[in-house]
mmCIF file of C-alpha atoms in Angstrom:
data_model
loop_
_atom_site.group_PDB
_atom_site.id
_atom_site.type_symbol
_atom_site.label_atom_id
_atom_site.label_comp_id
_atom_site.label_asym_id
_atom_site.label_seq_id
_atom_site.Cartn_x
_atom_site.Cartn_y
_atom_site.Cartn_z
ATOM 1 C CA MET A 20 -103.324 -8.862 -50.950
ATOM 2 C CA SER A 21 -104.628 -11.468 -53.651
ATOM 3 C CA LYS A 22 -102.705 -11.465 -56.812
ATOM 4 C CA ASP A 23 -104.632 -10.745 -60.003
ATOM 5 C CA TYR A 24 -104.584 -13.333 -62.952
ATOM 6 C CA VAL A 25 -105.338 -12.868 -66.441
ATOM 7 C CA LEU A 26 -108.166 -15.112 -67.777
ATOM 8 C CA ASP A 27 -106.575 -18.504 -68.340
ATOM 9 C CA LEU A 28 -109.023 -21.102 -69.480
ATOM 10 C CA ASN A 29 -106.352 -23.798 -68.881
ATOM 11 C CA ARG A 30 -106.233 -23.020 -65.244
ATOM 12 C CA ILE A 31 -109.921 -23.066 -64.831
ATOM 13 C CA LYS A 32 -110.066 -26.353 -66.783
ATOM 14 C CA SER A 33 -107.615 -27.913 -64.186
ATOM 15 C CA ILE A 34 -109.495 -26.897 -61.275
ATOM 16 C CA THR A 35 -112.967 -28.079 -62.599
ATOM 17 C CA GLN A 36 -111.439 -31.379 -63.855
ATOM 18 C CA PRO A 37 -112.545 -33.247 -60.703
ATOM 19 C CA LEU A 38 -116.220 -32.238 -61.165
ATOM 20 C CA THR A 39 -116.239 -34.129 -64.598
ATOM 21 C CA THR A 40 -114.758 -37.208 -62.974
ATOM 22 C CA LEU A 41 -117.353 -37.151 -60.241
ATOM 23 C CA GLU A 42 -120.267 -36.680 -62.718
ATOM 24 C CA ASN A 43 -118.960 -39.770 -64.649
ATOM 25 C CA GLY A 44 -118.630 -41.792 -61.359
ATOM 26 C CA LEU A 45 -122.161 -40.883 -60.433
ATOM 27 C CA GLY A 46 -123.609 -42.139 -63.720
ATOM 28 C CA SER A 47 -121.543 -45.473 -63.274
ATOM 29 C CA LEU A 48 -123.046 -45.863 -59.850
ATOM 30 C CA SER A 49 -126.492 -45.111 -61.291
ATOM 31 C CA SER A 50 -126.045 -47.806 -64.012
ATOM 32 C CA LEU A 51 -124.987 -50.369 -61.434
ATOM 33 C CA ILE A 52 -127.939 -49.736 -59.021
ATOM 34 C CA GLU A 53 -130.389 -50.136 -61.930
ATOM 35 C CA GLN A 54 -128.837 -53.596 -62.877
ATOM 36 C CA ILE A 55 -128.984 -54.593 -59.061
ATOM 37 C CA GLU A 56 -132.819 -53.515 -59.111
ATOM 38 C CA GLN A 57 -133.517 -55.509 -62.083
ATOM 39 C CA SER A 58 -131.591 -58.470 -60.481
ATOM 40 C CA ARG A 59 -133.737 -58.147 -57.292
ATOM 41 C CA LYS A 60 -137.037 -58.280 -59.104
ATOM 42 C CA GLY A 61 -135.861 -61.372 -60.896
ATOM 43 C CA ILE A 62 -135.032 -63.101 -57.780
ATOM 44 C CA SER A 63 -138.466 -62.253 -56.280
ATOM 45 C CA GLU A 64 -140.237 -63.709 -58.979
ATOM 46 C CA ASN A 65 -137.981 -66.822 -59.553
ATOM 47 C CA HIS A 66 -138.900 -69.486 -57.029
ATOM 48 C CA SER A 67 -136.146 -71.817 -57.958
ATOM 49 C CA PHE A 68 -133.471 -70.213 -55.533
ATOM 50 C CA ASN A 69 -132.749 -72.110 -52.439
ATOM 51 C CA VAL A 70 -131.148 -69.168 -50.677
ATOM 52 C CA ASP A 71 -132.841 -66.976 -48.293
ATOM 53 C CA LYS A 72 -134.754 -64.446 -50.509
ATOM 54 C CA GLN A 73 -135.501 -62.131 -47.347
ATOM 55 C CA GLN A 74 -131.569 -61.642 -46.917
ATOM 56 C CA ILE A 75 -131.105 -60.838 -50.521
ATOM 57 C CA ILE A 76 -133.871 -58.372 -50.426
ATOM 58 C CA GLN A 77 -132.319 -56.718 -47.368
ATOM 59 C CA LEU A 78 -129.013 -56.328 -48.805
ATOM 60 C CA LEU A 79 -130.506 -54.878 -52.097
ATOM 61 C CA THR A 80 -132.503 -52.423 -49.987
ATOM 62 C CA LEU A 81 -129.155 -51.357 -48.038
ATOM 63 C CA LEU A 82 -127.655 -50.766 -51.615
ATOM 64 C CA GLN A 83 -130.497 -48.722 -52.566
ATOM 65 C CA GLU A 84 -130.359 -46.555 -49.498
ATOM 66 C CA PHE A 85 -126.511 -46.227 -49.867
ATOM 67 C CA HIS A 86 -127.017 -45.308 -53.558
ATOM 68 C CA ASN A 87 -129.695 -42.573 -52.495
ATOM 69 C CA GLU A 88 -127.164 -41.206 -49.921
ATOM 70 C CA ILE A 89 -124.287 -41.103 -52.276
ATOM 71 C CA THR A 90 -126.567 -39.560 -55.233
ATOM 72 C CA GLN A 91 -127.553 -36.588 -52.620
ATOM 73 C CA ILE A 92 -123.813 -36.094 -51.731
ATOM 74 C CA THR A 93 -122.767 -36.184 -55.211
ATOM 75 C CA ASN A 94 -125.478 -33.699 -56.446
ATOM 76 C CA LYS A 95 -124.476 -31.379 -53.569
ATOM 77 C CA ASN A 96 -120.834 -31.600 -54.616
ATOM 78 C CA ILE A 97 -121.672 -30.844 -58.217
ATOM 79 C CA ALA A 98 -123.743 -28.064 -57.256
ATOM 80 C CA ASN A 99 -120.933 -26.519 -55.178
ATOM 81 C CA PHE A 100 -118.468 -27.241 -57.928
ATOM 82 C CA LEU A 101 -120.850 -25.371 -60.506
ATOM 83 C CA ALA A 102 -121.395 -22.429 -58.208
ATOM 84 C CA PHE A 103 -117.355 -22.299 -57.718
ATOM 85 C CA GLN A 104 -116.884 -22.443 -61.491
ATOM 86 C CA ASP A 105 -119.419 -19.677 -62.107
ATOM 87 C CA ASN A 106 -117.741 -17.372 -59.588
ATOM 88 C CA LEU A 107 -114.531 -18.228 -60.996
ATOM 89 C CA LEU A 108 -115.339 -17.445 -64.378
ATOM 90 C CA LYS A 109 -117.058 -14.192 -63.313
ATOM 91 C CA LYS A 110 -113.909 -13.099 -61.274
ATOM 92 C CA TYR A 111 -111.467 -13.773 -64.136
ATOM 93 C CA ARG A 112 -113.786 -12.220 -66.647
ATOM 94 C CA GLU A 113 -113.990 -9.004 -64.706
ATOM 95 C CA GLN A 114 -110.406 -9.050 -64.098
ATOM 96 C CA TYR A 115 -109.810 -9.455 -67.779
ATOM 97 C CA LYS A 116 -112.221 -6.625 -68.776
ATOM 98 C CA ASP A 117 -110.320 -4.304 -66.327
ATOM 99 C CA HIS A 118 -107.050 -5.295 -68.020
ATOM 100 C CA LEU A 119 -108.486 -4.490 -71.349
ATOM 101 C CA LEU A 120 -109.764 -1.170 -70.090
ATOM 102 C CA ARG A 121 -106.309 -0.226 -68.626
ATOM 103 C CA LEU A 122 -104.816 -1.316 -71.946
ATOM 104 C CA LYS A 123 -107.104 0.817 -74.028
ATOM 105 C CA ILE A 124 -106.416 3.802 -71.662
ATOM 106 C CA ASP A 125 -102.763 3.313 -72.264
ATOM 107 C CA GLN A 126 -103.129 2.992 -75.783
ATOM 108 C CA GLU A 127 -105.182 6.186 -75.788
ATOM 109 C CA LYS A 128 -102.503 8.120 -73.919
ATOM 110 C CA SER A 129 -99.864 6.762 -76.429
ATOM 111 C CA LYS A 130 -101.946 7.748 -79.329
ATOM 112 C CA ASN A 131 -102.188 11.234 -78.083
ATOM 113 C CA LEU A 132 -98.358 11.365 -77.321
ATOM 114 C CA GLY A 133 -97.667 9.824 -80.765
ATOM 115 C CA LEU A 134 -99.972 12.663 -82.596
ATOM 116 C CA TYR A 135 -98.362 15.426 -80.603
ATOM 117 C CA LEU A 136 -94.880 14.192 -81.426
ATOM 118 C CA ILE A 137 -95.781 13.685 -85.280
ATOM 119 C CA ALA A 138 -97.201 17.265 -85.119
ATOM 120 C CA GLN A 139 -94.007 18.501 -83.682
ATOM 121 C CA LYS A 140 -92.126 16.500 -86.474
ATOM 122 C CA LYS A 141 -90.138 14.605 -83.701
ATOM 123 C CA ILE A 142 -91.030 11.272 -85.125
ATOM 124 C CA SER A 143 -92.644 9.972 -88.516
ATOM 125 C CA LYS A 144 -95.954 8.434 -88.895
ATOM 126 C CA VAL A 145 -96.068 4.568 -88.375
ATOM 127 C CA ASP A 146 -98.317 2.433 -90.683
ATOM 128 C CA HIS A 147 -100.699 0.231 -88.332
ATOM 129 C CA GLN A 148 -101.840 -1.976 -91.222
ATOM 130 C CA ILE A 149 -99.885 -4.191 -93.811
ATOM 131 C CA SER A 150 -99.684 -2.101 -97.055
ATOM 132 C CA TYR A 151 -99.081 -5.203 -99.362
ATOM 133 C CA VAL A 152 -101.361 -8.104 -100.468
ATOM 134 C CA ASN A 153 -100.205 -11.635 -99.808
ATOM 135 C CA SER A 154 -99.680 -13.726 -102.786
ATOM 136 C CA ILE A 155 -101.907 -16.708 -103.793
ATOM 137 C CA ILE A 156 -100.635 -20.291 -103.531
ATOM 138 C CA LEU A 157 -99.221 -22.202 -106.354
ATOM 139 C CA ASP A 158 -102.359 -24.272 -106.913
ATOM 140 C CA ASP A 159 -104.432 -21.377 -107.545
ATOM 141 C CA TRP A 160 -101.915 -19.970 -109.991
ATOM 142 C CA PHE A 161 -102.093 -23.018 -112.050
ATOM 143 C CA ASN A 162 -106.062 -22.589 -111.992
ATOM 144 C CA LEU A 163 -105.863 -18.957 -113.156
ATOM 145 C CA LEU A 164 -103.045 -19.368 -115.738
ATOM 146 C CA ASP A 165 -105.195 -19.921 -118.622
ATOM 147 C CA SER A 166 -107.191 -16.745 -117.999
ATOM 148 C CA LEU A 167 -104.208 -14.569 -116.788
ATOM 149 C CA ASN A 168 -102.447 -15.438 -120.196
ATOM 150 C CA GLN A 169 -105.336 -13.554 -121.828
ATOM 151 C CA ASN A 170 -105.122 -10.481 -119.389
ATOM 152 C CA SER A 171 -103.139 -7.446 -120.824
ATOM 153 C CA ILE A 172 -102.471 -6.007 -117.384
ATOM 154 C CA PHE A 173 -101.035 -9.238 -116.060
ATOM 155 C CA LEU A 174 -98.828 -9.829 -119.171
ATOM 156 C CA SER A 175 -97.466 -6.144 -118.933
ATOM 157 C CA LEU A 176 -96.610 -6.544 -115.160
ATOM 158 C CA ILE A 177 -94.803 -9.933 -116.088
ATOM 159 C CA HIS A 178 -92.973 -7.959 -118.766
ATOM 160 C CA LYS A 179 -91.817 -5.307 -116.145
ATOM 161 C CA ILE A 180 -90.778 -8.187 -113.770
ATOM 162 C CA ARG A 181 -88.734 -9.765 -116.451
ATOM 163 C CA ASP A 182 -86.990 -6.355 -117.335
ATOM 164 C CA TYR A 183 -86.296 -5.803 -113.731
ATOM 165 C CA TYR A 184 -84.969 -9.375 -113.037
ATOM 166 C CA GLY A 185 -82.684 -9.112 -116.194
ATOM 167 C CA GLU A 186 -81.399 -5.460 -114.987
ATOM 168 C CA VAL A 187 -80.598 -7.119 -111.540
ATOM 169 C CA THR A 188 -78.705 -10.175 -112.948
ATOM 170 C CA HIS A 189 -76.707 -7.922 -115.430
ATOM 171 C CA ASN A 190 -75.690 -5.690 -112.497
ATOM 172 C CA ARG A 191 -74.523 -8.623 -110.572
ATOM 173 C CA LEU A 192 -72.781 -10.118 -113.446
ATOM 174 C CA LYS A 193 -71.031 -6.858 -113.931
ATOM 175 C CA MET A 194 -69.881 -6.880 -110.203
ATOM 176 C CA GLU A 195 -68.397 -10.357 -110.658
ATOM 177 C CA LEU A 196 -66.581 -9.771 -113.871
ATOM 178 C CA GLU A 197 -64.996 -6.604 -112.002
ATOM 179 C CA LYS A 198 -63.551 -9.121 -109.351
ATOM 180 C CA ILE A 199 -61.709 -11.080 -112.111
ATOM 181 C CA PRO A 200 -58.071 -10.146 -112.380
ATOM 182 C CA GLU A 201 -57.111 -8.813 -115.902
ATOM 183 C CA GLU A 202 -54.693 -11.476 -116.487
ATOM 184 C CA PHE A 203 -57.376 -14.104 -116.725
ATOM 185 C CA ASP A 204 -58.020 -15.656 -120.131
ATOM 186 C CA ILE A 205 -60.908 -14.084 -122.076
ATOM 187 C CA VAL A 206 -62.067 -17.827 -122.860
ATOM 188 C CA ILE A 207 -62.551 -18.415 -119.070
ATOM 189 C CA LYS A 208 -64.522 -15.136 -118.774
ATOM 190 C CA ASN A 209 -66.946 -16.058 -121.607
ATOM 191 C CA GLU A 210 -67.478 -19.465 -120.084
ATOM 192 C CA PHE A 211 -68.270 -17.798 -116.633
ATOM 193 C CA LYS A 212 -70.892 -15.630 -118.418
ATOM 194 C CA ASN A 213 -72.511 -18.621 -120.077
ATOM 195 C CA ALA A 214 -72.590 -20.436 -116.541
ATOM 196 C CA PHE A 215 -74.023 -17.295 -114.831
ATOM 197 C CA LYS A 216 -76.907 -17.082 -117.320
ATOM 198 C CA GLU A 217 -77.779 -20.690 -116.178
ATOM 199 C CA ASP A 218 -77.279 -19.835 -112.450
ATOM 200 C CA PRO A 219 -77.472 -16.153 -111.423
ATOM 201 C CA ASP A 220 -76.417 -17.037 -108.009
ATOM 202 C CA LEU A 221 -73.114 -18.406 -109.098
ATOM 203 C CA SER A 222 -69.968 -16.418 -107.945
ATOM 204 C CA PHE A 223 -66.703 -16.415 -110.046
ATOM 205 C CA GLU A 224 -64.726 -18.088 -107.300
ATOM 206 C CA GLN A 225 -67.236 -21.148 -107.186
ATOM 207 C CA PHE A 226 -67.089 -21.298 -110.823
ATOM 208 C CA PHE A 227 -63.324 -21.267 -111.054
ATOM 209 C CA ASN A 228 -62.961 -24.013 -108.345
ATOM 210 C CA GLU A 229 -65.251 -26.166 -110.322
ATOM 211 C CA TYR A 230 -63.562 -25.234 -113.629
ATOM 212 C CA GLU A 231 -60.051 -26.237 -112.387
ATOM 213 C CA LYS A 232 -61.397 -29.550 -111.271
ATOM 214 C CA LEU A 233 -62.604 -30.359 -114.757
ATOM 215 C CA LEU A 234 -59.352 -29.531 -116.564
ATOM 216 C CA THR A 235 -56.672 -31.863 -116.998
ATOM 217 C CA ALA A 236 -52.882 -31.278 -116.295
ATOM 218 C CA ALA A 237 -52.083 -30.440 -119.920
ATOM 219 C CA ASP A 238 -54.960 -27.911 -119.979
ATOM 220 C CA LEU A 239 -53.874 -26.217 -117.044
ATOM 221 C CA SER A 240 -50.248 -25.878 -118.131
ATOM 222 C CA THR A 241 -51.496 -24.509 -121.416
ATOM 223 C CA ARG A 242 -53.550 -21.982 -119.524
ATOM 224 C CA ARG A 243 -50.650 -20.955 -117.218
ATOM 225 C CA LYS A 244 -48.393 -20.341 -120.364
ATOM 226 C CA LEU A 245 -51.204 -18.228 -121.927
ATOM 227 C CA LEU A 246 -51.532 -16.304 -118.800
ATOM 228 C CA GLN A 247 -47.801 -15.873 -118.648
ATOM 229 C CA ARG A 248 -47.636 -14.577 -122.211
ATOM 230 C CA VAL A 249 -50.463 -12.167 -121.411
ATOM 231 C CA LYS A 250 -48.587 -10.956 -118.292
ATOM 232 C CA GLU A 251 -45.391 -10.380 -120.230
ATOM 233 C CA LYS A 252 -47.307 -8.408 -123.027
ATOM 234 C CA GLU A 253 -48.644 -6.135 -120.270
ATOM 235 C CA GLU A 254 -45.177 -5.717 -118.881
ATOM 236 C CA LEU A 255 -43.914 -4.709 -122.295
ATOM 237 C CA GLU A 256 -46.730 -2.365 -122.667
ATOM 238 C CA LYS A 257 -45.708 -0.815 -119.423
ATOM 239 C CA LEU A 258 -42.181 -0.621 -120.458
ATOM 240 C CA LYS A 259 -42.932 1.177 -123.775
ATOM 241 C CA LEU A 260 -45.023 3.658 -121.961
ATOM 242 C CA LYS A 261 -42.178 4.356 -119.583
ATOM 243 C CA GLN A 262 -39.695 4.700 -122.405
ATOM 244 C CA ALA A 263 -42.124 7.164 -124.218
ATOM 245 C CA GLU A 264 -42.174 9.246 -120.899
ATOM 246 C CA GLN A 265 -38.649 9.353 -120.671
ATOM 247 C CA LYS A 266 -38.117 10.162 -124.306
ATOM 248 C CA GLN A 267 -40.702 12.962 -123.831
ATOM 249 C CA GLY A 268 -38.883 14.183 -120.748
ATOM 250 C CA TYR A 269 -35.468 14.021 -122.768
ATOM 251 C CA LYS A 270 -37.058 16.253 -125.500
ATOM 252 C CA ASP A 271 -38.368 18.717 -123.090
ATOM 253 C CA TYR A 272 -34.753 18.918 -121.386
ATOM 254 C CA LEU A 273 -33.489 19.793 -124.850
ATOM 255 C CA LYS A 274 -35.764 22.601 -125.114
ATOM 256 C CA LEU A 275 -34.251 24.348 -122.136
ATOM 257 C CA SER A 276 -32.318 27.629 -122.798
ATOM 258 C CA ALA A 277 -28.559 27.685 -122.461
ATOM 259 C CA ARG A 278 -28.689 29.601 -119.112
ATOM 260 C CA GLU A 279 -31.238 27.130 -117.635
ATOM 261 C CA PHE A 280 -29.174 24.272 -118.954
ATOM 262 C CA GLU A 281 -25.881 25.576 -117.495
ATOM 263 C CA ARG A 282 -27.882 26.233 -114.114
ATOM 264 C CA ARG A 283 -29.075 22.826 -113.907
ATOM 265 C CA ARG A 284 -25.599 21.295 -114.920
ATOM 266 C CA ARG A 285 -23.770 23.474 -112.320
ATOM 267 C CA LYS A 286 -26.444 22.259 -109.574
ATOM 268 C CA LYS A 287 -26.017 18.668 -110.544
ATOM 269 C CA SER A 288 -22.278 18.894 -110.460
ATOM 270 C CA ARG A 289 -22.404 20.300 -106.927
ATOM 271 C CA GLU A 290 -24.634 17.346 -105.582
ATOM 272 C CA LYS A 291 -22.648 14.773 -103.558
ATOM 273 C CA LEU A 292 -23.336 11.070 -103.407
ATOM 274 C CA SER A 293 -24.690 9.850 -100.126
ATOM 275 C CA GLU A 294 -22.416 7.344 -98.365
ATOM 276 C CA ILE A 295 -23.357 3.796 -98.530
ATOM 277 C CA ASP A 296 -24.071 2.163 -95.320
ATOM 278 C CA ILE A 297 -21.976 -1.104 -94.847
ATOM 279 C CA PRO A 298 -23.500 -3.846 -92.429
ATOM 280 C CA LEU A 299 -21.609 -4.748 -89.472
ATOM 281 C CA ASN A 300 -22.017 -8.385 -89.927
ATOM 282 C CA THR A 301 -20.197 -8.651 -92.963
ATOM 283 C CA SER A 302 -17.074 -10.471 -91.545
ATOM 284 C CA LYS A 303 -18.011 -13.585 -93.424
ATOM 285 C CA GLU A 304 -17.298 -13.272 -96.958
ATOM 286 C CA LEU A 305 -19.720 -14.773 -99.611
ATOM 287 C CA GLU A 306 -18.638 -17.520 -101.911
ATOM 288 C CA ILE A 307 -19.193 -16.510 -105.450
ATOM 289 C CA SER A 308 -18.003 -17.871 -108.663
ATOM 290 C CA GLU A 309 -15.545 -16.453 -111.136
ATOM 291 C CA GLU A 310 -18.204 -15.717 -113.674
ATOM 292 C CA VAL A 311 -20.234 -13.758 -111.083
ATOM 293 C CA SER A 312 -17.061 -11.870 -110.078
ATOM 294 C CA GLU A 313 -16.465 -10.755 -113.661
ATOM 295 C CA LYS A 314 -19.864 -9.430 -113.803
ATOM 296 C CA ILE A 315 -19.552 -7.513 -110.698
ATOM 297 C CA GLU A 316 -16.360 -5.952 -111.727
ATOM 298 C CA LEU A 317 -17.919 -5.129 -115.136
ATOM 299 C CA PHE A 318 -20.850 -3.526 -113.430
ATOM 300 C CA LYS A 319 -18.586 -1.523 -111.178
ATOM 301 C CA SER A 320 -16.491 -0.095 -114.044
ATOM 302 C CA GLN A 321 -19.694 0.799 -115.945
ATOM 303 C CA LEU A 322 -20.892 2.504 -112.711
ATOM 304 C CA GLU A 323 -17.685 4.511 -112.348
ATOM 305 C CA LYS A 324 -17.803 5.553 -115.828
ATOM 306 C CA LYS A 325 -21.425 6.781 -115.563
ATOM 307 C CA PHE A 326 -20.527 8.659 -112.323
ATOM 308 C CA GLN A 327 -17.793 10.283 -113.877
ATOM 309 C CA ASP A 328 -19.762 11.279 -116.790
ATOM 310 C CA ASP A 329 -22.770 12.603 -114.648
ATOM 311 C CA TYR A 330 -21.043 14.127 -111.745
ATOM 312 C CA LEU A 331 -17.309 15.018 -112.625
ATOM 313 C CA ILE A 332 -16.276 17.972 -114.786
ATOM 314 C CA GLU A 333 -13.980 17.062 -117.586
ATOM 315 C CA VAL A 334 -10.478 18.415 -118.105
ATOM 316 C CA GLU A 335 -11.258 20.502 -121.040
ATOM 317 C CA GLU A 336 -14.294 22.011 -119.256
ATOM 318 C CA GLN A 337 -14.060 25.211 -117.245
ATOM 319 C CA ASP A 338 -15.389 25.808 -113.923
ATOM 320 C CA PRO A 339 -18.460 28.187 -113.997
ATOM 321 C CA LEU A 340 -17.088 30.094 -111.088
ATOM 322 C CA ASP A 341 -13.685 30.609 -112.777
ATOM 323 C CA LEU A 342 -15.568 31.977 -115.743
ATOM 324 C CA ILE A 343 -17.405 34.396 -113.428
ATOM 325 C CA ARG A 344 -14.218 35.565 -111.798
ATOM 326 C CA GLU A 345 -12.514 35.997 -115.167
ATOM 327 C CA ARG A 346 -15.293 38.039 -116.659
ATOM 328 C CA LYS A 347 -15.377 40.150 -113.502
ATOM 329 C CA LYS A 348 -11.687 40.825 -113.900
ATOM 330 C CA LEU A 349 -12.059 41.957 -117.613
ATOM 331 C CA LYS A 350 -14.986 44.197 -116.667
ATOM 332 C CA GLU A 351 -12.772 45.864 -113.921
ATOM 333 C CA GLU A 352 -10.038 46.335 -116.335
ATOM 334 C CA GLU A 353 -12.312 47.855 -118.803
ATOM 335 C CA PHE A 354 -13.843 50.115 -116.330
ATOM 336 C CA LYS A 355 -10.312 51.319 -115.148
ATOM 337 C CA LYS A 356 -9.521 52.021 -118.624
ATOM 338 C CA PHE A 357 -12.546 54.035 -119.379
ATOM 339 C CA LYS A 358 -12.210 56.015 -116.085
ATOM 340 C CA LYS A 359 -8.621 56.756 -116.832
ATOM 341 C CA HIS A 360 -9.592 57.958 -120.313
ATOM 342 C CA PHE A 361 -12.398 60.157 -118.896
ATOM 343 C CA ASP A 362 -10.063 61.504 -116.214
ATOM 344 C CA GLN A 363 -7.414 62.620 -118.771
ATOM 345 C CA GLU A 364 -10.145 64.356 -120.692
ATOM 346 C CA GLU A 365 -10.941 66.363 -117.749
ATOM 347 C CA ILE A 366 -7.417 67.452 -116.915
ATOM 348 C CA ASN A 367 -6.987 68.446 -120.626
ATOM 349 C CA ASP A 368 -10.174 70.725 -120.349
ATOM 350 C CA ASN A 369 -8.981 72.453 -117.419
#
């Protein structure tokens, strides 16, 4: 079964290329025969030749006969090639038409299927045409610039584009500023804003890398000191805030009732300290100076005093459980006293 090919002009051209070569060769041969015929006439009319004219005339006659035979064969081959070319073009044209017809039928089926799916809301409608207009080239803009400057619609559109571009660059600058750590100097931020206005594609990381290259060692030292002071100031503010929270917690603690205060104090006194895990690989003692040893002993004494104040009951303080037992004992004695009194009154009444 022969294989069908789509119409390919290059393929047809490669097949019919020998026909062109044959036609060119036939033309060259015809020109050569004409030159020989003219030479034969010149020899016949010229009587100065010493050679045998009869032999030359016979040779030229043979050449003429050979030319006629070659011309006949070439014309026949050209006719065969032309017929072959026409049949080949007809065949490929018919096959290409059949291909286009099948493609059209497939497109109709696809279109019907797509309309059905769109009607059933399975898919969305697809645009088959471009919905925008291509912009004109730069040279045409220069030619139209004078007239466009007088066009109110064009000027209003340019104004909207400028506003939109400004909004986009402002949002991008805002995003880049949010990436900058808070401890950075405000001067660097302002310089970055100025550089960003000149180049909206500039990021803060790129700007800061170039900025550090331009600064001298003294400038870098000054910048670092300034950043350190800013950091210390922030830490001081955090410490003040923490102290304010602790002070507020202390005030809230003082507002507790005596009962709630005693309850919390007893709960705190019953808490036990968790044991401190001692590492096993502590056989080698650390070498420390005398000054460090004194500081360690001072810290241990302060820690011990704080522990006693927070967790141990003073000598003059009484245990809450003892107070409860004593009060219970007094209540029982008071109850027995009143019971005995009422029992005595019942006996007297009887």
